[in-house]
mmCIF file of C-alpha atoms in Angstrom:
data_model
loop_
_atom_site.group_PDB
_atom_site.id
_atom_site.type_symbol
_atom_site.label_atom_id
_atom_site.label_comp_id
_atom_site.label_asym_id
_atom_site.label_seq_id
_atom_site.Cartn_x
_atom_site.Cartn_y
_atom_site.Cartn_z
ATOM 1 C CA MET A 1 15.210 -3.702 23.850
ATOM 2 C CA TYR A 2 11.385 -3.930 24.036
ATOM 3 C CA ILE A 3 9.140 -1.661 21.999
ATOM 4 C CA ASN A 4 6.774 0.181 24.305
ATOM 5 C CA ASP A 5 5.636 2.951 21.960
ATOM 6 C CA GLN A 6 3.726 3.005 18.697
ATOM 7 C CA THR A 7 3.825 6.677 17.750
ATOM 8 C CA ASP A 8 4.743 7.941 14.271
ATOM 9 C CA ALA A 9 8.128 9.299 15.332
ATOM 10 C CA PHE A 10 9.245 6.325 17.468
ATOM 11 C CA MET A 11 12.405 4.910 15.907
ATOM 12 C CA VAL A 12 12.855 1.201 15.219
ATOM 13 C CA ASP A 13 16.294 0.249 13.908
ATOM 14 C CA GLY A 14 16.770 3.914 12.929
ATOM 15 C CA VAL A 15 13.491 4.252 11.008
ATOM 16 C CA PRO A 16 10.367 6.101 12.251
ATOM 17 C CA MET A 17 7.385 3.754 12.688
ATOM 18 C CA LYS A 18 5.295 5.807 10.277
ATOM 19 C CA ASP A 19 7.831 4.942 7.531
ATOM 20 C CA ILE A 20 7.736 1.152 8.070
ATOM 21 C CA SER A 21 5.081 -0.202 5.726
ATOM 22 C CA PHE A 22 2.595 -2.861 6.770
ATOM 23 C CA GLY A 23 0.510 -3.748 3.744
ATOM 24 C CA LYS A 24 -1.472 -0.633 2.806
ATOM 25 C CA GLY A 25 -0.830 0.874 6.235
ATOM 26 C CA ASN A 26 2.196 1.333 8.450
ATOM 27 C CA ILE A 27 3.490 0.024 11.753
ATOM 28 C CA SER A 28 2.537 3.180 13.648
ATOM 29 C CA LEU A 29 -1.140 2.765 12.717
ATOM 30 C CA ASN A 30 -1.571 -0.995 12.388
ATOM 31 C CA GLY A 31 1.536 -2.782 13.608
ATOM 32 C CA CYS A 32 0.709 -3.694 17.211
ATOM 33 C CA GLY A 33 0.650 -7.431 16.402
ATOM 34 C CA VAL A 34 4.125 -7.308 14.888
ATOM 35 C CA ILE A 35 5.327 -5.236 17.853
ATOM 36 C CA ALA A 36 3.933 -7.860 20.252
ATOM 37 C CA ALA A 37 5.628 -10.678 18.298
ATOM 38 C CA TYR A 38 8.917 -8.745 18.240
ATOM 39 C CA ASN A 39 8.764 -8.176 22.011
ATOM 40 C CA VAL A 40 8.299 -11.921 22.597
ATOM 41 C CA ILE A 41 11.250 -12.643 20.277
ATOM 42 C CA MET A 42 13.409 -10.148 22.220
ATOM 43 C CA SER A 43 12.358 -11.689 25.557
ATOM 44 C CA ALA A 44 13.782 -15.021 24.355
ATOM 45 C CA GLY A 45 17.151 -13.414 23.686
ATOM 46 C CA LEU A 46 16.817 -13.777 19.913
ATOM 47 C CA LYS A 47 18.333 -11.007 17.811
ATOM 48 C CA ASP A 48 15.889 -10.719 14.901
ATOM 49 C CA GLU A 49 15.559 -7.308 13.303
ATOM 50 C CA PHE A 50 12.104 -5.793 13.563
ATOM 51 C CA VAL A 51 11.601 -5.691 9.785
ATOM 52 C CA LYS A 52 12.387 -9.424 9.560
ATOM 53 C CA VAL A 53 9.677 -10.210 12.137
ATOM 54 C CA LYS A 54 7.251 -8.007 10.169
ATOM 55 C CA ASP A 55 8.133 -9.683 6.862
ATOM 56 C CA ASP A 56 7.844 -13.176 8.380
ATOM 57 C CA VAL A 57 4.353 -12.400 9.758
ATOM 58 C CA ILE A 58 3.266 -10.990 6.373
ATOM 59 C CA ALA A 59 4.629 -14.109 4.612
ATOM 60 C CA LEU A 60 2.226 -16.207 6.715
ATOM 61 C CA ARG A 61 -0.718 -14.336 5.138
ATOM 62 C CA GLY A 62 -0.622 -12.132 8.196
ATOM 63 C CA LEU A 63 -2.246 -9.018 6.775
ATOM 64 C CA ASN A 64 -5.820 -8.507 7.966
ATOM 65 C CA LEU A 65 -7.671 -6.483 5.279
ATOM 66 C CA PHE A 66 -4.382 -5.638 3.526
ATOM 67 C CA GLY A 67 -2.871 -4.634 6.878
ATOM 68 C CA LEU A 68 -5.434 -1.903 7.528
ATOM 69 C CA LEU A 69 -6.819 -4.003 10.407
ATOM 70 C CA GLY A 70 -3.380 -5.118 11.555
ATOM 71 C CA ALA A 71 -2.252 -8.730 11.747
ATOM 72 C CA ARG A 72 -4.415 -11.843 11.631
ATOM 73 C CA PRO A 73 -4.433 -13.712 14.974
ATOM 74 C CA GLY A 74 -3.830 -17.050 13.257
ATOM 75 C CA ALA A 75 -0.728 -15.722 11.507
ATOM 76 C CA LEU A 76 0.752 -14.523 14.812
ATOM 77 C CA LYS A 77 0.087 -17.937 16.356
ATOM 78 C CA GLN A 78 1.638 -19.694 13.359
ATOM 79 C CA TYR A 79 4.689 -17.403 13.552
ATOM 80 C CA MET A 80 5.125 -18.180 17.259
ATOM 81 C CA LYS A 81 4.796 -21.935 16.562
ATOM 82 C CA ARG A 82 7.645 -21.690 14.060
ATOM 83 C CA ARG A 83 9.862 -20.015 16.640
ATOM 84 C CA PHE A 84 8.993 -21.712 19.942
ATOM 85 C CA PRO A 85 8.383 -25.321 21.067
ATOM 86 C CA LYS A 86 5.085 -24.791 22.902
ATOM 87 C CA VAL A 87 2.330 -22.404 21.838
ATOM 88 C CA TRP A 88 -1.244 -22.352 23.106
ATOM 89 C CA SER A 89 -4.125 -20.131 22.017
ATOM 90 C CA MET A 90 -7.765 -19.509 22.797
ATOM 91 C CA TYR A 91 -10.539 -17.205 21.622
ATOM 92 C CA GLY A 92 -12.845 -15.832 24.319
ATOM 93 C CA ARG A 93 -13.261 -17.383 27.787
ATOM 94 C CA SER A 94 -10.583 -15.104 29.241
ATOM 95 C CA LYS A 95 -11.454 -16.133 32.807
ATOM 96 C CA CYS A 96 -9.390 -19.318 32.307
ATOM 97 C CA TRP A 97 -6.395 -17.723 30.554
ATOM 98 C CA GLU A 98 -4.400 -17.238 33.778
ATOM 99 C CA GLU A 99 -4.593 -20.957 34.561
ATOM 100 C CA LYS A 100 -3.906 -22.037 30.971
ATOM 101 C CA THR A 101 -0.821 -19.811 30.677
ATOM 102 C CA LYS A 102 0.724 -20.373 34.117
ATOM 103 C CA ASP A 103 3.681 -22.303 32.644
ATOM 104 C CA MET A 104 4.165 -19.952 29.700
ATOM 105 C CA ASP A 105 6.990 -17.426 29.420
ATOM 106 C CA ALA A 106 5.045 -14.854 27.423
ATOM 107 C CA VAL A 107 1.544 -14.043 26.214
ATOM 108 C CA ILE A 108 0.127 -12.041 23.352
ATOM 109 C CA ILE A 109 -3.318 -10.622 24.089
ATOM 110 C CA LEU A 110 -5.777 -9.149 21.563
ATOM 111 C CA LEU A 111 -8.213 -6.611 23.005
ATOM 112 C CA LYS A 112 -11.289 -5.086 21.336
ATOM 113 C CA TRP A 113 -12.836 -1.876 22.587
ATOM 114 C CA LYS A 114 -16.607 -1.700 22.996
ATOM 115 C CA ARG A 115 -18.664 0.257 20.453
ATOM 116 C CA SER A 116 -15.627 0.601 18.220
ATOM 117 C CA LEU A 117 -13.631 -1.242 15.590
ATOM 118 C CA ARG A 118 -10.488 -0.502 17.647
ATOM 119 C CA MET A 119 -8.448 -3.603 18.456
ATOM 120 C CA HIS A 120 -4.968 -3.871 19.894
ATOM 121 C CA TYR A 121 -2.344 -6.558 20.551
ATOM 122 C CA THR A 122 0.039 -6.420 23.482
ATOM 123 C CA ALA A 123 2.775 -8.730 24.729
ATOM 124 C CA GLY A 124 3.198 -9.729 28.343
ATOM 125 C CA ILE A 125 6.635 -10.996 29.332
ATOM 126 C CA LYS A 126 6.766 -13.291 32.379
ATOM 127 C CA ASN A 127 8.585 -12.103 35.486
ATOM 128 C CA GLU A 128 8.603 -13.061 39.175
ATOM 129 C CA ASN A 129 5.273 -11.365 39.916
ATOM 130 C CA GLY A 130 3.291 -12.190 36.786
ATOM 131 C CA TYR A 131 3.925 -10.302 33.543
ATOM 132 C CA THR A 132 5.192 -6.976 32.331
ATOM 133 C CA PHE A 133 3.022 -5.741 29.454
ATOM 134 C CA TYR A 134 4.515 -3.652 26.644
ATOM 135 C CA ASN A 135 2.760 -1.326 24.195
ATOM 136 C CA SER A 136 -0.531 -2.120 25.904
ATOM 137 C CA GLY A 137 -1.944 1.276 26.841
ATOM 138 C CA VAL A 138 -2.784 -0.329 30.214
ATOM 139 C CA GLU A 139 -0.070 0.722 32.669
ATOM 140 C CA ASP A 140 2.800 -0.174 30.338
ATOM 141 C CA GLY A 141 5.885 -1.557 31.998
ATOM 142 C CA LYS A 142 4.151 -2.368 35.297
ATOM 143 C CA GLU A 143 4.323 -5.895 36.728
ATOM 144 C CA MET A 144 0.932 -7.566 37.240
ATOM 145 C CA THR A 145 -0.779 -10.905 36.881
ATOM 146 C CA LEU A 146 -2.622 -11.702 33.694
ATOM 147 C CA ASN A 147 -5.952 -11.416 35.508
ATOM 148 C CA GLU A 148 -4.998 -7.982 36.887
ATOM 149 C CA PHE A 149 -4.135 -6.834 33.363
ATOM 150 C CA LEU A 150 -7.412 -8.160 31.963
ATOM 151 C CA LEU A 151 -9.386 -6.448 34.746
ATOM 152 C CA LYS A 152 -7.671 -3.112 34.024
ATOM 153 C CA ALA A 153 -8.373 -3.566 30.308
ATOM 154 C CA ARG A 154 -12.053 -4.240 31.011
ATOM 155 C CA LYS A 155 -12.221 -1.073 33.136
ATOM 156 C CA ASP A 156 -10.914 0.738 30.043
ATOM 157 C CA ARG A 157 -13.904 -0.767 28.146
ATOM 158 C CA ALA A 158 -11.756 -3.337 26.302
ATOM 159 C CA THR A 159 -12.815 -6.951 25.849
ATOM 160 C CA PRO A 160 -10.064 -9.588 25.739
ATOM 161 C CA ILE A 161 -10.842 -11.716 22.695
ATOM 162 C CA TYR A 162 -7.730 -13.805 21.937
ATOM 163 C CA CYS A 163 -4.697 -15.071 23.840
ATOM 164 C CA ILE A 164 -1.524 -16.760 22.654
ATOM 165 C CA GLY A 165 0.688 -18.356 25.302
ATOM 166 C CA ILE A 166 4.343 -18.985 24.450
ATOM 167 C CA LYS A 167 6.871 -21.284 26.155
ATOM 168 C CA LYS A 168 10.410 -20.322 25.146
ATOM 169 C CA CYS A 169 11.999 -23.720 25.728
ATOM 170 C CA SER A 170 10.642 -27.205 26.348
#
């Protein structure tokens, strides 16, 4: 159901990630934003195909440097706003994200690693004990609060730079 892997050979709808184009790149290399959006869509019980989510994000001018730097944060927010009744977002100030997202059903977090151009999106799906984060590289599939996730990311030298909170129904 959820995508929790971004390797070349991982199959999505019968196609290896390395063979799913994303602008001048591919999903395996630069598709973490689309994967995060898809995981939120799946958490809401919607049945969109992965390629449709990818194409919809691209249609919103979602390619960052032709897709070589993944998806633009604004395009992911706009895509979520088209699909869900309540969407919140914030750059920086991650210390208040837990409070701001307490009523949300899912979050998409953008992390940037220090001394590197490496950035990565992950989706957290709300559960009884906080969130379960998918394709994050930070204890994937483990339940934790948003603040616990952000602390673990910081210990991995990642800086949280953008958060989208999503409420599935009003």
